[in-house]
Coordinates of N, CA and C in Angstrom, one line a residue:
M1 N 61.3 182.8 121.6 CA 61.4 181.7 122.7 C 60.5 183.0 124.3
L2 N 59.8 181.7 123.8 CA 58.6 182.0 125.5 C 59.8 181.4 126.6
H3 N 59.9 180.0 126.8 CA 60.1 179.9 128.1 C 61.8 179.7 127.7
L4 N 62.8 180.2 128.3 CA 63.9 180.3 128.5 C 65.3 178.3 129.2
V5 N 65.1 177.6 128.0 CA 64.9 176.2 128.1 C 66.4 175.5 128.3
P6 N 67.0 174.2 128.3 CA 68.5 174.2 128.9 C 69.3 173.9 127.2
S7 N 68.3 174.0 126.1 CA 68.8 173.7 125.1 C 68.9 175.0 124.2
S8 N 68.2 176.4 124.5 CA 68.5 177.8 124.5 C 69.7 178.3 124.2
S9 N 70.6 178.4 123.1 CA 71.8 179.4 122.2 C 72.4 180.2 123.1
P10 N 73.0 180.3 123.9 CA 73.4 181.4 123.9 C 72.6 183.1 123.4
Q11 N 72.9 183.3 122.2 CA 72.2 183.6 121.4 C 70.4 183.9 121.3
D12 N 69.9 182.6 121.8 CA 68.1 182.6 122.1 C 68.5 183.1 123.5
T13 N 69.0 183.2 124.2 CA 69.7 183.6 126.3 C 69.0 185.0 125.8
L14 N 69.9 185.4 125.1 CA 70.9 187.0 124.8 C 68.5 187.2 124.2
Q15 N 68.1 187.0 123.8 CA 66.4 187.1 123.2 C 65.9 187.6 124.5
W16 N 66.0 186.1 125.3 CA 64.7 185.8 126.6 C 65.0 187.1 127.2
L17 N 66.4 187.1 127.8 CA 66.8 188.2 128.7 C 66.3 189.9 127.8
Q18 N 66.6 190.6 126.5 CA 65.9 191.1 126.5 C 64.3 191.5 126.5
R19 N 63.7 190.4 126.1 CA 62.7 190.0 126.1 C 61.6 190.8 127.7
H20 N 62.0 189.6 128.1 CA 61.9 189.7 129.6 C 62.6 190.9 131.0
R21 N 63.1 192.2 129.8 CA 63.8 192.9 129.8 C 64.7 192.9 131.0
F22 N 65.5 192.6 131.2 CA 66.3 191.9 132.1 C 68.0 192.7 130.5
S23 N 68.1 193.5 130.2 CA 69.1 193.9 129.2 C 70.8 194.4 129.8
P24 N 70.0 195.4 131.0 CA 71.0 195.6 130.6 C 72.4 194.0 131.7
F25 N 71.9 193.9 131.1 CA 72.9 192.4 132.2 C 72.6 191.1 130.9
C26 N 72.5 191.7 129.6 CA 73.1 190.6 128.2 C 75.0 190.3 127.7
R27 N 75.4 191.9 128.7 CA 76.8 191.7 128.3 C 77.7 191.1 129.2
I28 N 76.9 190.8 130.5 CA 76.7 189.7 131.3 C 77.0 188.1 131.1
F29 N 75.4 188.4 130.6 CA 75.1 186.9 129.7 C 75.6 187.0 128.1
S30 N 76.7 187.0 128.7 CA 76.4 187.4 127.0 C 77.3 185.9 126.2
S31 N 77.4 184.9 127.0 CA 78.2 183.6 126.5 C 77.5 182.3 127.1
F32 N 75.7 182.7 128.4 CA 76.1 181.6 128.6 C 74.8 181.1 128.2
S33 N 74.4 180.2 127.7 CA 73.2 179.8 127.3 C 72.2 179.0 128.9
G34 N 71.3 178.2 127.9 CA 70.2 178.9 128.8 C 70.2 177.5 130.0
A35 N 71.5 176.5 129.6 CA 71.3 175.7 130.7 C 72.0 175.7 130.9
D36 N 73.5 177.3 131.4 CA 74.6 177.9 132.3 C 73.1 178.2 132.8
L37 N 72.5 179.4 133.0 CA 71.7 180.7 133.9 C 70.8 179.5 134.0
L38 N 70.5 178.4 133.9 CA 69.0 177.6 134.2 C 69.5 177.9 135.7
K39 N 71.6 176.9 135.7 CA 71.9 176.4 137.0 C 72.3 177.2 138.1
M40 N 72.4 178.6 137.9 CA 72.7 179.2 138.7 C 71.2 179.5 139.6
S41 N 72.2 179.7 141.0 CA 71.6 179.8 142.3 C 71.1 181.2 142.7
R42 N 69.5 181.6 143.9 CA 69.2 182.4 143.8 C 70.4 184.0 143.9
E43 N 71.8 183.4 144.7 CA 72.5 183.6 145.4 C 73.1 184.5 144.7
D44 N 74.3 184.0 143.4 CA 74.6 183.5 142.3 C 74.2 184.5 141.7
L45 N 72.8 185.5 141.1 CA 72.4 186.1 140.3 C 72.1 187.2 141.6
I46 N 71.6 187.5 142.5 CA 71.8 188.0 143.4 C 73.5 189.1 143.1
Q47 N 73.9 188.4 143.3 CA 75.6 188.2 143.3 C 76.1 189.2 142.2
I48 N 75.3 188.4 141.3 CA 75.6 189.2 140.5 C 75.3 190.2 139.4
C49 N 73.6 190.8 139.7 CA 72.6 191.3 139.6 C 72.1 192.1 140.1
G50 N 72.6 192.6 141.5 CA 71.7 193.1 142.3 C 70.8 192.7 143.1
L51 N 70.4 192.8 144.4 CA 69.6 192.6 145.0 C 67.8 192.2 144.1
A52 N 67.5 194.0 144.4 CA 66.0 193.1 142.9 C 66.0 192.8 141.5
A53 N 67.1 192.9 141.0 CA 67.6 192.3 140.4 C 67.8 191.4 139.3
G54 N 68.8 190.5 141.0 CA 68.6 188.9 141.1 C 67.8 189.1 141.4
I55 N 67.0 188.9 142.1 CA 66.1 187.9 142.7 C 64.3 188.1 141.9
R56 N 64.2 189.0 140.6 CA 63.6 189.3 139.9 C 63.6 188.9 138.6
L57 N 65.2 188.1 138.0 CA 65.4 187.3 137.5 C 65.5 185.8 137.3
F58 N 65.6 185.9 139.0 CA 65.8 184.2 139.2 C 63.7 183.7 139.2
N59 N 63.0 184.5 140.5 CA 62.1 184.0 139.5 C 61.7 183.7 137.9
A60 N 61.7 184.6 137.3 CA 61.9 184.8 136.3 C 61.8 183.8 135.0
I61 N 63.2 182.8 135.6 CA 63.8 181.6 135.2 C 63.4 180.4 135.6
K62 N 62.8 180.4 137.1 CA 62.1 179.7 137.8 C 60.4 178.9 137.7
G63 N 60.5 180.1 137.0 CA 58.9 180.7 136.9 C 58.6 180.1 135.6
R64 N 59.3 180.6 135.0 CA 59.2 179.6 133.4 C 59.5 178.4 132.9
C65 N 60.0 177.7 133.9 CA 61.0 176.0 133.7 C 59.6 175.7 133.8
I66 N 59.0 174.5 132.6 CA 58.2 173.7 132.7 C 58.5 172.8 132.8
K67 N 57.5 171.9 133.6 CA 58.2 170.0 132.9 C 58.2 169.9 131.7
P68 N 58.5 168.6 131.4 CA 58.4 168.5 129.9 C 56.8 167.6 129.6
H69 N 55.8 167.6 129.1 CA 54.7 167.6 128.9 C 54.4 165.4 128.5
L70 N 55.6 166.1 127.6 CA 56.5 163.9 126.6 C 57.4 163.9 126.3
T71 N 58.1 163.1 126.3 CA 59.3 162.6 126.4 C 59.5 161.8 125.3
I72 N 59.8 162.2 123.9 CA 60.4 161.1 123.0 C 61.3 160.8 122.8
Y73 N 62.0 160.3 122.1 CA 62.9 159.6 121.8 C 63.8 159.5 120.2
V74 N 64.9 160.5 119.9 CA 64.7 159.9 118.4 C 66.1 160.4 118.0
C75 N 65.9 159.1 116.5 CA 67.3 159.4 115.7 C 67.4 159.1 114.7
Q76 N 68.5 159.8 114.2 CA 68.6 161.0 113.2 C 69.2 160.0 111.9
Q77 N 68.5 160.2 111.0 CA 69.4 159.0 109.5 C 69.0 160.3 108.7
Q78 N 70.5 160.1 108.5 CA 71.2 160.8 107.5 C 70.0 161.3 106.1
A79 N 70.3 162.8 105.3 CA 69.0 162.9 103.8 C 69.2 162.1 103.3
R80 N 68.5 162.5 102.4 CA 68.5 160.9 101.3 C 69.8 162.2 100.6
N81 N 70.7 161.0 100.0 CA 72.0 162.2 99.5 C 73.1 162.5 100.0
Q82 N 72.9 162.4 101.7 CA 73.8 162.2 102.2 C 74.3 161.5 101.9
P83 N 76.2 161.2 101.9 CA 76.7 160.1 103.0 C 75.6 159.3 104.5
Q84 N 76.2 157.8 104.4 CA 75.3 157.4 105.3 C 76.7 157.5 106.5
T85 N 76.2 157.8 108.4 CA 76.7 157.6 109.4 C 77.1 156.9 110.3
R86 N 77.5 156.7 110.8 CA 77.8 155.9 111.7 C 76.6 155.6 112.8
N87 N 75.9 156.9 112.7 CA 74.0 156.6 113.0 C 73.1 155.9 112.4
Q88 N 73.0 155.8 111.8 CA 71.9 155.4 110.9 C 71.7 153.7 111.4
P89 N 70.8 153.6 110.7 CA 70.3 152.1 112.0 C 71.0 151.0 111.1
Q90 N 71.6 149.8 111.2 CA 71.9 148.6 111.5 C 70.9 148.4 112.0
T91 N 70.8 147.0 110.5 CA 68.8 146.2 110.6 C 70.0 144.6 111.1
K92 N 69.4 143.8 112.0 CA 69.1 141.8 112.3 C 68.7 141.3 111.3
P93 N 68.9 140.0 110.9 CA 67.8 139.9 110.8 C 67.3 140.0 111.3
G94 N 65.7 139.9 110.1 CA 64.2 139.9 111.0 C 63.9 141.2 111.8
G95 N 64.7 142.3 111.4 CA 63.8 143.3 111.1 C 64.2 144.4 112.3
E96 N 65.1 143.8 113.3 CA 65.8 144.7 114.4 C 66.5 146.1 114.0
R97 N 66.0 146.6 114.6 CA 67.1 147.6 113.8 C 68.2 147.9 115.8
V98 N 70.0 148.6 116.0 CA 70.7 147.6 117.0 C 71.8 148.8 116.3
G99 N 72.5 149.4 117.6 CA 73.5 150.2 117.6 C 73.0 151.7 117.1
L100 N 71.9 152.0 117.0 CA 71.7 153.3 116.9 C 72.0 154.7 118.2
L101 N 71.9 155.6 118.4 CA 72.3 156.7 118.9 C 70.8 157.6 118.8
Y102 N 70.6 157.7 120.3 CA 69.0 158.4 120.3 C 68.9 160.1 121.2
H103 N 68.4 161.0 121.0 CA 68.4 162.1 121.1 C 67.2 162.0 121.9
T104 N 67.2 162.9 122.7 CA 66.0 163.2 123.9 C 64.8 164.6 123.2
L105 N 64.0 164.4 123.1 CA 63.4 165.3 122.5 C 62.2 165.8 123.9
Y106 N 62.3 166.3 124.7 CA 61.2 167.2 125.4 C 60.5 168.4 125.3
L107 N 59.1 167.5 125.4 CA 58.0 168.7 124.6 C 58.0 169.2 125.6
E108 N 57.7 170.6 125.0 CA 56.6 171.3 126.5 C 55.7 171.9 126.5
D109 N 55.3 172.0 125.6 CA 54.0 172.6 124.4 C 53.6 171.5 123.7
L110 N 52.3 170.7 123.7 CA 51.7 169.3 122.9 C 51.9 169.9 121.6
T111 N 52.2 170.3 120.9 CA 52.2 170.8 119.3 C 52.8 171.0 118.7
L112 N 53.0 170.8 116.9 CA 53.7 170.9 116.3 C 54.7 171.9 116.2
W113 N 54.6 172.7 116.3 CA 55.5 174.3 116.1 C 56.2 173.9 117.6
D114 N 56.0 172.8 118.8 CA 57.0 172.9 120.5 C 58.1 171.6 118.9
L115 N 57.8 170.0 118.6 CA 58.1 169.5 118.0 C 58.9 170.1 116.7
S116 N 58.9 170.6 116.1 CA 59.0 171.7 114.7 C 60.7 171.7 115.2
E117 N 60.0 173.2 116.5 CA 61.3 173.4 117.2 C 62.5 172.7 117.6
K118 N 62.2 171.1 118.2 CA 63.2 170.5 119.0 C 64.0 170.8 117.6
M119 N 63.1 169.9 116.3 CA 64.4 169.0 115.4 C 64.9 170.3 114.5
A120 N 64.4 171.0 114.9 CA 65.1 172.0 114.6 C 66.9 172.1 114.9
L121 N 66.4 172.2 116.3 CA 67.8 171.9 116.3 C 68.8 171.6 116.9
L122 N 68.1 170.1 117.2 CA 69.0 168.7 116.5 C 69.5 169.1 115.2
Y123 N 68.9 169.5 114.4 CA 69.3 169.6 112.7 C 70.5 170.8 112.7
N124 N 70.4 171.9 113.6 CA 71.0 173.1 113.9 C 70.3 173.7 112.5
I125 N 68.9 174.0 112.2 CA 67.7 174.8 111.3 C 67.7 175.9 111.9
T126 N 66.4 176.2 111.6 CA 65.5 177.3 112.1 C 64.0 176.3 111.9
P127 N 63.2 176.2 113.0 CA 61.8 175.8 112.3 C 61.1 175.5 111.3
Q128 N 61.4 177.0 110.8 CA 60.9 177.5 109.7 C 61.2 176.5 108.7
Q129 N 62.6 175.8 109.0 CA 63.1 175.7 107.5 C 62.8 174.6 107.3
I130 N 62.0 173.9 108.3 CA 61.3 172.6 108.4 C 59.1 173.0 108.2
S131 N 59.6 172.9 106.3 CA 58.2 172.6 105.3 C 57.2 171.8 106.2
H132 N 57.3 170.2 106.5 CA 56.4 169.3 106.3 C 57.4 168.6 107.6
I133 N 56.2 167.8 108.8 CA 56.7 166.9 109.3 C 55.4 165.4 109.1
Y134 N 56.0 164.6 108.5 CA 54.8 163.6 108.5 C 55.7 162.6 109.2
R135 N 54.6 161.3 109.6 CA 54.7 160.1 110.1 C 54.7 159.3 108.9
Q136 N 54.7 157.9 109.5 CA 55.3 157.2 108.2 C 53.8 156.1 109.1
G137 N 52.9 155.0 108.0 CA 51.5 154.6 108.4 C 52.4 153.4 109.0
P138 N 51.1 152.3 109.7 CA 52.4 150.2 109.3 C 52.4 150.6 107.8
T139 N 51.3 150.7 106.8 CA 51.6 150.4 105.0 C 52.5 151.4 104.0
G140 N 53.4 151.9 104.8 CA 54.6 153.0 104.7 C 53.6 154.7 104.1
I141 N 52.5 155.0 104.0 CA 52.1 155.5 104.1 C 52.7 156.7 104.2
H142 N 52.5 157.9 104.5 CA 52.7 159.1 104.9 C 51.6 160.2 105.5
V143 N 51.7 160.4 106.7 CA 50.4 161.3 107.6 C 51.2 162.8 107.4
L144 N 50.2 163.5 107.0 CA 51.4 164.9 108.1 C 50.9 165.0 109.3
V145 N 51.7 165.3 109.9 CA 51.5 165.1 110.9 C 51.0 166.6 111.3
S146 N 50.0 166.9 112.4 CA 49.3 167.8 113.3 C 49.5 168.0 114.9
D147 N 49.1 169.4 115.2 CA 48.7 169.2 116.7 C 48.3 168.0 117.6
E148 N 47.1 167.4 117.1 CA 46.3 167.1 117.5 C 47.2 165.4 117.4
M149 N 47.7 164.8 116.3 CA 49.3 163.7 116.4 C 49.8 163.9 117.2
V150 N 50.0 164.8 118.3 CA 51.3 165.0 118.5 C 50.8 165.1 120.3
R151 N 49.7 165.6 119.9 CA 49.4 165.2 121.7 C 49.2 163.7 121.6
N152 N 48.1 163.0 120.6 CA 48.6 161.7 121.2 C 49.4 161.2 121.0
F153 N 50.7 161.6 120.7 CA 52.2 160.4 120.4 C 52.6 159.6 122.8
T154 N 52.4 158.5 122.5 CA 52.7 157.9 123.6 C 54.1 157.9 124.3
E155 N 54.1 158.9 125.3 CA 55.4 159.0 126.4 C 56.1 157.9 126.1
E156 N 57.8 158.4 125.5 CA 58.5 157.5 126.2 C 59.2 157.1 124.6
T157 N 57.8 157.6 123.5 CA 58.3 156.8 121.9 C 58.7 157.2 121.4
S158 N 59.2 155.8 120.7 CA 60.4 156.0 119.7 C 60.1 156.2 118.4
F159 N 61.0 156.8 117.7 CA 61.2 157.7 116.0 C 62.1 156.9 115.1
V160 N 62.4 156.4 114.4 CA 63.9 156.5 113.4 C 63.4 158.3 112.6
I161 N 64.3 159.1 112.8 CA 63.4 160.7 111.7 C 64.7 160.8 110.2
S162 N 64.1 161.0 109.6 CA 64.9 161.4 108.1 C 64.3 162.5 107.4
T163 N 65.0 162.9 106.7 CA 64.9 164.8 105.8 C 65.3 164.2 104.7
V164 N 64.4 164.7 104.4 CA 64.7 165.1 102.7 C 64.4 166.6 102.8
A165 N 65.4 166.7 101.6 CA 65.7 168.9 101.3 C 65.1 168.9 100.0
D166 N 64.3 169.4 100.5 CA 63.9 170.7 99.0 C 64.9 171.6 98.8
E167 N 65.7 171.3 98.0 CA 66.5 172.6 97.0 C 65.9 173.3 96.4
I168 N 65.1 173.6 96.5 CA 64.2 174.7 95.2 C 64.2 175.8 96.5
N169 N 63.4 175.4 97.6 CA 62.7 176.9 98.6 C 63.9 176.2 99.9
D170 N 64.6 175.6 99.9 CA 65.7 175.6 101.3 C 64.9 175.0 102.5
S171 N 64.1 174.0 102.5 CA 63.5 173.5 103.3 C 63.9 172.3 103.4
Y172 N 62.9 171.3 104.3 CA 63.5 170.3 105.0 C 61.9 169.6 104.7
H173 N 61.7 168.4 104.8 CA 60.5 167.6 105.2 C 60.7 166.0 105.8
V174 N 60.6 166.3 107.0 CA 60.4 165.2 108.3 C 60.3 164.4 108.4
V175 N 60.6 162.2 108.4 CA 59.2 162.1 108.0 C 60.2 160.8 110.4
L176 N 58.9 161.0 110.7 CA 59.5 160.2 111.7 C 58.7 158.7 111.1
K177 N 59.3 158.0 111.6 CA 59.5 156.0 110.7 C 59.6 155.9 112.8

């Protein structure tokens, strides 16, 4: 993880601290998420880490916080062979979807890898467990998502995503509808 983001887990935050040469403070920040650390003021960090290290940590945190290039909204649909949840889409006559709970995904890099990372966080899996991401076309075909396709997503597009588990290699195929 190159950047500390609000969705970073405490473990990810510790790895970020170590990678950026803040290992002496890992014990102090061991239970901090990315959101916790990003909310800290310069004065807070100076008080905890000392003048020089506090300023360096503040600059590393704020200098790496990148405004997302793209915001998309996704609604999770349960994987096939799993029970339905309240988050499953309901359809009114005419095909209109209602009662959906959407999550926001902020993409800092317009890449398939960034999209995979954000979706993996949503499903509590590793990005490596997502073997393919497809986008369902208008005729129902599945098109393999690429970096170029991600770069061409429209701002604030919404998708209903479903996963299909591949039990052979413990991975998932994700479909954007």
